PDB file of C-alpha atoms in Angstrom:
ATOM      1  CA  MET A 755     129.944  53.586 110.504  1.00 60.00           C
ATOM      2  CA  SER A 756     127.314  50.871 110.581  1.00 63.00           C
ATOM      3  CA  SER A 757     124.439  50.818 108.096  1.00 62.00           C
ATOM      4  CA  THR A 758     121.982  51.792 110.856  1.00 66.00           C
ATOM      5  CA  GLY A 759     124.182  54.726 111.799  1.00 67.00           C
ATOM      6  CA  LYS A 760     124.318  55.870 108.176  1.00 66.00           C
ATOM      7  CA  VAL A 761     120.520  55.705 107.905  1.00 62.00           C
ATOM      8  CA  ASN A 762     120.046  57.735 111.085  1.00 69.00           C
ATOM      9  CA  ALA A 763     122.667  60.264 110.020  1.00 72.00           C
ATOM     10  CA  ALA A 764     121.012  60.768 106.618  1.00 67.00           C
ATOM     11  CA  LEU A 765     117.593  61.234 108.235  1.00 67.00           C
ATOM     12  CA  ALA A 766     118.942  63.691 110.811  1.00 75.00           C
ATOM     13  CA  ALA A 767     120.715  65.736 108.115  1.00 73.00           C
ATOM     14  CA  ALA A 768     117.550  65.818 105.984  1.00 69.00           C
ATOM     15  CA  VAL A 769     115.497  67.056 108.949  1.00 74.00           C
ATOM     16  CA  ILE A 770     118.128  69.728 109.696  1.00 78.00           C
ATOM     17  CA  PHE A 771     118.019  70.992 106.107  1.00 68.00           C
ATOM     18  CA  LEU A 772     114.220  71.077 106.226  1.00 71.00           C
ATOM     19  CA  LEU A 773     114.376  73.159 109.397  1.00 76.00           C
ATOM     20  CA  LEU A 774     116.897  75.452 107.714  1.00 73.00           C
ATOM     21  CA  SER A 775     114.525  75.820 104.775  1.00 71.00           C
ATOM     22  CA  SER A 776     111.677  76.725 107.127  1.00 73.00           C
ATOM     23  CA  CYS A 777     113.814  79.325 108.889  1.00 75.00           C
ATOM     24  CA  SER A 778     114.897  80.788 105.549  1.00 68.00           C
ATOM     25  CA  ALA A 779     111.285  81.044 104.420  1.00 70.00           C
ATOM     26  CA  TYR A 780     110.308  82.721 107.693  1.00 72.00           C
ATOM     27  CA  PHE A 781     113.097  85.293 107.455  1.00 73.00           C
ATOM     28  CA  ALA A 782     112.276  85.915 103.797  1.00 69.00           C
ATOM     29  CA  PHE A 783     108.633  86.651 104.562  1.00 71.00           C
ATOM     30  CA  THR A 784     109.634  88.801 107.543  1.00 74.00           C
ATOM     31  CA  ARG A 785     112.044  90.776 105.396  1.00 70.00           C
ATOM     32  CA  MET A 786     109.439  91.219 102.682  1.00 70.00           C
ATOM     33  CA  ASP A 787     106.959  92.506 105.252  1.00 71.00           C
ATOM     34  CA  ALA A 788     109.560  94.944 106.612  1.00 72.00           C
ATOM     35  CA  SER A 789     110.357  96.086 103.076  1.00 72.00           C
ATOM     36  CA  GLN A 790     106.691  96.764 102.410  1.00 73.00           C
ATOM     37  CA  GLY A 791     106.572  98.711 105.678  1.00 76.00           C
ATOM     38  CA  TRP A 792     109.478 100.904 104.559  1.00 77.00           C
ATOM     39  CA  VAL A 793     107.805 101.486 101.187  1.00 77.00           C
ATOM     40  CA  HIS A 794     104.617 102.553 102.954  1.00 82.00           C
ATOM     41  CA  HIS A 795     106.638 104.782 105.304  1.00 83.00           C
ATOM     42  CA  THR A 796     108.403 106.511 102.397  1.00 84.00           C
ATOM     43  CA  ARG A 797     105.107 107.055 100.615  1.00 85.00           C
ATOM     44  CA  GLU A 798     103.697 108.593 103.794  1.00 89.00           C
ATOM     45  CA  VAL A 799     106.603 111.065 103.967  1.00 89.00           C
ATOM     46  CA  GLN A 800     106.261 111.959 100.301  1.00 88.00           C
ATOM     47  CA  ASN A 801     102.500 112.352 100.644  1.00 91.00           C
ATOM     48  CA  ALA A 802     102.986 114.638 103.654  1.00 91.00           C
ATOM     49  CA  LEU A 803     105.469 116.729 101.654  1.00 90.00           C
ATOM     50  CA  SER A 804     102.942 117.029  98.826  1.00 91.00           C
ATOM     51  CA  GLN A 805     100.216 118.053 101.270  1.00 92.00           C
ATOM     52  CA  PHE A 806     102.574 120.656 102.757  1.00 91.00           C
ATOM     53  CA  ALA A 807     103.317 122.116  99.332  1.00 91.00           C
ATOM     54  CA  MET A 808      99.618 122.270  98.417  1.00 92.00           C
ATOM     55  CA  ALA A 809      98.729 123.896 101.736  1.00 92.00           C
ATOM     56  CA  MET A 810     101.430 126.543 101.282  1.00 90.00           C
ATOM     57  CA  ALA A 811     100.214 127.252  97.759  1.00 90.00           C
ATOM     58  CA  ARG A 812      96.634 127.555  98.970  1.00 91.00           C
ATOM     59  CA  ALA A 813      97.650 129.916 101.763  1.00 90.00           C
ATOM     60  CA  GLY A 814      99.375 132.098  99.198  1.00 88.00           C
ATOM     61  CA  ARG A 815      96.305 132.142  96.969  1.00 90.00           C
ATOM     62  CA  LEU A 816      94.038 133.067  99.893  1.00 89.00           C
ATOM     63  CA  ARG A 817      96.360 135.927 100.806  1.00 87.00           C
ATOM     64  CA  SER A 818      96.306 137.225  97.235  1.00 87.00           C
ATOM     65  CA  GLU A 819      92.522 136.927  97.062  1.00 89.00           C
ATOM     66  CA  TYR A 820      92.147 138.846 100.345  1.00 86.00           C
ATOM     67  CA  LEU A 821      94.500 141.556  99.189  1.00 85.00           C
ATOM     68  CA  ASN A 822      92.443 141.915  96.015  1.00 86.00           C
ATOM     69  CA  SER A 823      88.935 141.648  97.511  1.00 84.00           C
ATOM     70  CA  GLY A 824      89.268 142.501 101.219  1.00 81.00           C
ATOM     71  CA  ASP A 825      86.788 139.689 102.023  1.00 83.00           C
ATOM     72  CA  GLU A 826      87.117 138.875 105.764  1.00 82.00           C
ATOM     73  CA  VAL A 827      85.831 135.325 105.212  1.00 86.00           C
ATOM     74  CA  LEU A 828      89.083 134.538 103.456  1.00 85.00           C
ATOM     75  CA  LEU A 829      91.024 135.309 106.637  1.00 85.00           C
ATOM     76  CA  GLN A 830      89.315 132.471 108.491  1.00 88.00           C
ATOM     77  CA  GLN A 831      90.120 130.088 105.672  1.00 90.00           C
ATOM     78  CA  GLN A 832      93.698 131.319 105.594  1.00 87.00           C
ATOM     79  CA  ALA A 833      94.032 130.736 109.355  1.00 89.00           C
ATOM     80  CA  GLU A 834      92.760 127.166 108.925  1.00 92.00           C
ATOM     81  CA  VAL A 835      95.263 126.513 106.130  1.00 92.00           C
ATOM     82  CA  VAL A 836      98.086 127.899 108.285  1.00 91.00           C
ATOM     83  CA  GLY A 837      97.106 125.444 111.009  1.00 92.00           C
ATOM     84  CA  GLN A 838      97.146 122.667 108.426  1.00 93.00           C
ATOM     85  CA  ILE A 839     100.620 123.718 107.303  1.00 91.00           C
ATOM     86  CA  ARG A 840     101.973 123.521 110.844  1.00 91.00           C
ATOM     87  CA  ASN A 841     100.301 120.172 111.482  1.00 93.00           C
ATOM     88  CA  THR A 842     101.712 118.762 108.263  1.00 92.00           C
ATOM     89  CA  ALA A 843     105.201 120.021 109.122  1.00 90.00           C
ATOM     90  CA  ALA A 844     104.916 118.302 112.516  1.00 91.00           C
ATOM     91  CA  THR A 845     103.808 115.085 110.766  1.00 92.00           C
ATOM     92  CA  ILE A 846     106.817 115.208 108.437  1.00 90.00           C
ATOM     93  CA  GLN A 847     109.133 115.712 111.406  1.00 89.00           C
ATOM     94  CA  ARG A 848     107.557 112.734 113.196  1.00 90.00           C
ATOM     95  CA  LEU A 849     107.773 110.467 110.155  1.00 88.00           C
ATOM     96  CA  THR A 850     111.457 111.292 109.560  1.00 87.00           C
ATOM     97  CA  ALA A 851     112.513 110.870 113.192  1.00 86.00           C
ATOM     98  CA  ASP A 852     114.769 107.931 112.183  1.00 82.00           C
ATOM     99  CA  ASN A 853     116.821 110.043 109.757  1.00 84.00           C
ATOM    100  CA  VAL A 854     119.202 112.711 111.101  1.00 87.00           C
ATOM    101  CA  GLN A 855     119.604 114.454 107.739  1.00 87.00           C
ATOM    102  CA  GLU A 856     115.865 114.628 107.156  1.00 86.00           C
ATOM    103  CA  GLN A 857     115.335 115.946 110.669  1.00 88.00           C
ATOM    104  CA  ALA A 858     117.694 118.844 109.913  1.00 90.00           C
ATOM    105  CA  ASN A 859     115.782 119.472 106.681  1.00 90.00           C
ATOM    106  CA  CYS A 860     112.522 119.413 108.643  1.00 90.00           C
ATOM    107  CA  ARG A 861     113.768 122.096 111.015  1.00 90.00           C
ATOM    108  CA  LYS A 862     114.815 124.227 108.049  1.00 92.00           C
ATOM    109  CA  LEU A 863     111.455 123.585 106.366  1.00 90.00           C
ATOM    110  CA  PHE A 864     109.628 124.632 109.506  1.00 91.00           C
ATOM    111  CA  GLU A 865     111.664 127.838 109.729  1.00 92.00           C
ATOM    112  CA  LEU A 866     110.964 128.703 106.088  1.00 91.00           C
ATOM    113  CA  SER A 867     107.261 127.986 106.466  1.00 90.00           C
ATOM    114  CA  GLU A 868     107.090 130.263 109.501  1.00 91.00           C
ATOM    115  CA  GLN A 869     108.878 132.977 107.529  1.00 91.00           C
ATOM    116  CA  ARG A 870     106.342 132.659 104.692  1.00 89.00           C
ATOM    117  CA  ILE A 871     103.441 132.690 107.162  1.00 90.00           C
ATOM    118  CA  ALA A 872     104.888 135.793 108.844  1.00 91.00           C
ATOM    119  CA  LEU A 873     105.235 137.562 105.482  1.00 90.00           C
ATOM    120  CA  MET A 874     101.648 136.628 104.545  1.00 89.00           C
ATOM    121  CA  ASN A 875     100.382 137.826 107.910  1.00 89.00           C
ATOM    122  CA  GLU A 876     102.271 141.087 107.507  1.00 89.00           C
ATOM    123  CA  ALA A 877     100.746 141.648 104.076  1.00 88.00           C
ATOM    124  CA  ILE A 878      97.266 140.862 105.448  1.00 87.00           C
ATOM    125  CA  GLU A 879      97.786 143.148 108.420  1.00 87.00           C
ATOM    126  CA  LEU A 880      98.783 146.033 106.154  1.00 86.00           C
ATOM    127  CA  LYS A 881      95.601 145.493 104.185  1.00 84.00           C
ATOM    128  CA  ARG A 882      93.416 145.329 107.306  1.00 82.00           C
ATOM    129  CA  THR A 883      94.865 148.489 108.825  1.00 83.00           C
ATOM    130  CA  GLY A 884      94.649 150.409 105.570  1.00 82.00           C
ATOM    131  CA  LYS A 885      98.410 150.894 105.398  1.00 81.00           C
ATOM    132  CA  SER A 886      98.869 148.731 102.324  1.00 77.00           C
ATOM    133  CA  THR A 887     100.793 150.361  99.507  1.00 83.00           C
ATOM    134  CA  PRO A 888     101.879 148.850  96.192  1.00 84.00           C
ATOM    135  CA  SER A 889     105.544 149.268  97.053  1.00 85.00           C
ATOM    136  CA  ALA A 890     105.140 147.650 100.483  1.00 84.00           C
ATOM    137  CA  GLN A 891     103.150 144.734  99.090  1.00 82.00           C
ATOM    138  CA  ALA A 892     105.631 144.324  96.237  1.00 85.00           C
ATOM    139  CA  GLY A 893     108.500 144.096  98.726  1.00 87.00           C
ATOM    140  CA  LEU A 894     106.680 141.507 100.783  1.00 85.00           C
ATOM    141  CA  SER A 895     105.815 139.548  97.625  1.00 85.00           C
ATOM    142  CA  ARG A 896     109.478 139.494  96.579  1.00 89.00           C
ATOM    143  CA  GLU A 897     110.527 138.204  99.989  1.00 89.00           C
ATOM    144  CA  SER A 898     107.728 135.656  99.948  1.00 87.00           C
ATOM    145  CA  LEU A 899     108.697 134.435  96.479  1.00 87.00           C
ATOM    146  CA  ALA A 900     112.343 134.087  97.517  1.00 90.00           C
ATOM    147  CA  THR A 901     111.301 132.096 100.590  1.00 89.00           C
ATOM    148  CA  ALA A 902     108.919 130.031  98.450  1.00 88.00           C
ATOM    149  CA  ASP A 903     111.705 129.152  96.015  1.00 89.00           C
ATOM    150  CA  GLU A 904     113.964 128.092  98.871  1.00 91.00           C
ATOM    151  CA  THR A 905     111.132 126.063 100.385  1.00 89.00           C
ATOM    152  CA  ASP A 906     110.411 124.345  97.071  1.00 89.00           C
ATOM    153  CA  LEU A 907     114.066 123.405  96.627  1.00 91.00           C
ATOM    154  CA  LEU A 908     114.207 122.016 100.151  1.00 90.00           C
ATOM    155  CA  GLN A 909     110.988 120.053  99.657  1.00 88.00           C
ATOM    156  CA  GLN A 910     112.222 118.596  96.393  1.00 89.00           C
ATOM    157  CA  GLY A 911     115.497 117.641  98.049  1.00 90.00           C
ATOM    158  CA  MET A 912     113.646 115.886 100.861  1.00 89.00           C
ATOM    159  CA  TYR A 913     111.405 114.133  98.335  1.00 88.00           C
ATOM    160  CA  ASP A 914     114.430 112.968  96.328  1.00 89.00           C
ATOM    161  CA  THR A 915     116.171 111.802  99.514  1.00 88.00           C
ATOM    162  CA  GLU A 916     113.168 109.670 100.436  1.00 85.00           C
ATOM    163  CA  GLU A 917     113.078 108.264  96.907  1.00 86.00           C
ATOM    164  CA  GLN A 918     116.779 107.391  97.128  1.00 87.00           C
ATOM    165  CA  LEU A 919     116.305 105.773 100.535  1.00 83.00           C
ATOM    166  CA  LEU A 920     113.418 103.776  99.130  1.00 81.00           C
ATOM    167  CA  ALA A 921     115.538 102.577  96.189  1.00 85.00           C
ATOM    168  CA  GLU A 922     118.387 101.569  98.524  1.00 82.00           C
ATOM    169  CA  ARG A 923     116.032  99.714 100.862  1.00 77.00           C
ATOM    170  CA  GLN A 924     114.358  97.930  97.986  1.00 78.00           C
ATOM    171  CA  ALA A 925     117.754  96.946  96.549  1.00 81.00           C
ATOM    172  CA  ARG A 926     118.866  95.544  99.910  1.00 77.00           C
ATOM    173  CA  ALA A 927     115.569  93.733 100.323  1.00 74.00           C
ATOM    174  CA  HIS A 928     115.878  92.304  96.797  1.00 77.00           C
ATOM    175  CA  THR A 929     119.424  91.077  97.461  1.00 78.00           C
ATOM    176  CA  PHE A 930     118.364  89.531 100.760  1.00 74.00           C
ATOM    177  CA  THR A 931     115.383  87.890  99.090  1.00 75.00           C
ATOM    178  CA  LEU A 932     117.580  86.375  96.379  1.00 79.00           C
ATOM    179  CA  ALA A 933     120.053  85.086  98.959  1.00 76.00           C
ATOM    180  CA  THR A 934     117.252  83.645 101.058  1.00 74.00           C
ATOM    181  CA  ALA A 935     115.664  82.026  98.003  1.00 76.00           C
ATOM    182  CA  ALA A 936     119.017  80.472  97.087  1.00 78.00           C
ATOM    183  CA  ILE A 937     119.437  79.111 100.620  1.00 74.00           C
ATOM    184  CA  LEU A 938     115.859  77.841 100.603  1.00 74.00           C
ATOM    185  CA  ILE A 939     116.193  76.065  97.252  1.00 79.00           C
ATOM    186  CA  THR A 940     119.587  74.598  98.173  1.00 78.00           C
ATOM    187  CA  SER A 941     118.309  73.388 101.543  1.00 73.00           C
ATOM    188  CA  LEU A 942     115.239  71.788  99.998  1.00 75.00           C
ATOM    189  CA  PHE A 943     117.360  70.143  97.298  1.00 78.00           C
ATOM    190  CA  LEU A 944     119.839  68.765  99.831  1.00 76.00           C
ATOM    191  CA  ALA A 945     116.997  67.591 102.061  1.00 75.00           C
ATOM    192  CA  LEU A 946     115.453  65.766  99.082  1.00 79.00           C
ATOM    193  CA  VAL A 947     118.801  64.171  98.210  1.00 79.00           C
ATOM    194  CA  LEU A 948     119.312  63.077 101.807  1.00 74.00           C
ATOM    195  CA  PHE A 949     115.817  61.617 101.973  1.00 77.00           C
ATOM    196  CA  LEU A 950     116.593  59.678  98.809  1.00 79.00           C
ATOM    197  CA  VAL A 951     119.862  58.494 100.360  1.00 78.00           C
ATOM    198  CA  HIS A 952     117.980  57.552 103.511  1.00 69.00           C
ATOM    199  CA  HIS A 953     115.450  55.629 101.425  1.00 73.00           C
ATOM    200  CA  ARG A 954     118.255  53.888  99.526  1.00 79.00           C
ATOM    201  CA  LEU A 955     120.014  52.913 102.741  1.00 74.00           C
ATOM    202  CA  LEU A 956     116.781  51.542 104.143  1.00 74.00           C
ATOM    203  CA  LEU A 957     116.275  49.484 100.984  1.00 78.00           C
ATOM    204  CA  ASP A 958     119.831  48.194 101.272  1.00 76.00           C
ATOM    205  CA  GLN A 959     119.177  47.270 104.897  1.00 74.00           C
ATOM    206  CA  VAL A 960     115.953  45.487 103.996  1.00 75.00           C
ATOM    207  CA  THR A 961     117.659  43.686 101.105  1.00 80.00           C
ATOM    208  CA  ALA A 962     120.593  42.636 103.284  1.00 78.00           C
ATOM    209  CA  ARG A 963     118.223  41.455 105.999  1.00 79.00           C
ATOM    210  CA  SER A 964     116.191  39.486 103.458  1.00 82.00           C
ATOM    211  CA  ARG A 965     119.359  37.877 102.131  1.00 83.00           C
ATOM    212  CA  ALA A 966     120.475  37.064 105.645  1.00 80.00           C
ATOM    213  CA  GLU A 967     117.107  35.479 106.409  1.00 82.00           C
ATOM    214  CA  LEU A 968     117.230  33.457 103.187  1.00 83.00           C
ATOM    215  CA  ALA A 969     120.781  32.335 103.992  1.00 82.00           C
ATOM    216  CA  GLN A 970     119.681  31.447 107.521  1.00 83.00           C
ATOM    217  CA  ARG A 971     116.759  29.432 106.186  1.00 82.00           C
ATOM    218  CA  ALA A 972     119.007  27.672 103.682  1.00 80.00           C
ATOM    219  CA  LEU A 973     121.488  26.909 106.454  1.00 82.00           C
ATOM    220  CA  SER A 974     118.731  25.635 108.711  1.00 80.00           C
ATOM    221  CA  ALA A 975     117.407  23.417 105.896  1.00 80.00           C
ATOM    222  CA  LYS A 976     120.890  22.094 105.231  1.00 81.00           C
ATOM    223  CA  VAL A 977     121.422  21.405 108.911  1.00 79.00           C
ATOM    224  CA  LEU A 978     118.104  19.511 109.048  1.00 80.00           C
ATOM    225  CA  THR A 979     119.056  17.586 105.927  1.00 81.00           C
ATOM    226  CA  LEU A 980     122.422  16.639 107.413  1.00 78.00           C
ATOM    227  CA  GLN A 981     120.769  15.616 110.668  1.00 77.00           C
ATOM    228  CA  ASP A 982     118.284  13.480 108.775  1.00 77.00           C
ATOM    229  CA  GLU A 983     121.062  11.881 106.766  1.00 76.00           C
ATOM    230  CA  GLU A 984     123.024  11.204 109.940  1.00 77.00           C
ATOM    231  CA  ARG A 985     119.990   9.602 111.552  1.00 76.00           C
ATOM    232  CA  ARG A 986     119.436   7.433 108.509  1.00 76.00           C
ATOM    233  CA  LYS A 987     123.093   6.450 108.358  1.00 75.00           C
ATOM    234  CA  PHE A 988     123.092   5.655 112.039  1.00 70.00           C
ATOM    235  CA  ALA A 989     119.919   3.635 111.634  1.00 70.00           C
ATOM    236  CA  ARG A 990     121.420   1.637 108.732  1.00 70.00           C
ATOM    237  CA  GLU A 991     124.620   0.940 110.623  1.00 67.00           C
ATOM    238  CA  LEU A 992     122.662  -0.110 113.686  1.00 65.00           C
ATOM    239  CA  HIS A 993     120.442  -2.358 111.598  1.00 62.00           C
ATOM    240  CA  ASP A 994     123.387  -3.954 109.823  1.00 65.00           C
ATOM    241  CA  SER A 995     125.376  -4.502 113.028  1.00 65.00           C
ATOM    242  CA  VAL A 996     122.413  -5.999 114.918  1.00 54.00           C
ATOM    243  CA  GLY A 997     121.618  -8.225 111.939  1.00 58.00           C
ATOM    244  CA  GLN A 998     125.199  -9.510 111.790  1.00 62.00           C
ATOM    245  CA  HIS A 999     125.179 -10.326 115.517  1.00 61.00           C
ATOM    246  CA  LEU A1000     121.916 -12.197 115.238  1.00 59.00           C
ATOM    247  CA  ALA A1001     123.184 -14.147 112.215  1.00 57.00           C
TER     248      ALA A1001
END
């Protein structure tokens, strides 16, 4: 390959590695943004689960307070909390739509929440109609506690699943980031080396061209010197021969 071809090849390779570095940086930032999105998504699910648990606990407290006081105002508050529970359950189901296992857990969670709401409503209805007895309320409380325990276990399982998914996603994102950083650093290093090679080849070309020009000038000067000597020699011979003929 000629020197010009080597220079062009080095420049082209350097540009290619720079483009590769740019692409690696772009994918790295895109991946980081996606990773942050998944972190935010997981936190949303966990926050919704926490809100669900607090709403269920509040509904239970309102039921107990109504059973103890008979205050009708508490029923309105309890109805609002029940609506909040159902809305939160729907939010959890929407947020976990990408996960089949979590969707199954959501359906189970919804069923358990409806069972707890039905038991609370039954206890409230007994109180409102004056049919409430300690034994009846105790039975409903036992069923409600059993359902609450099952709900808490399911919620904790869903919370732990989201935490595990988050850890796995962060690990994958970290591995991808390291690989991308390695590619980026390697590409930049190779691009720098190739630019240095390109610079060196250009200097060699310039040096060779300068030497060629100097050699050409020296040759031209030598040719002129030889021509001048030839003219002088010819002039001497002509002078001597003409002088001899005249003599």
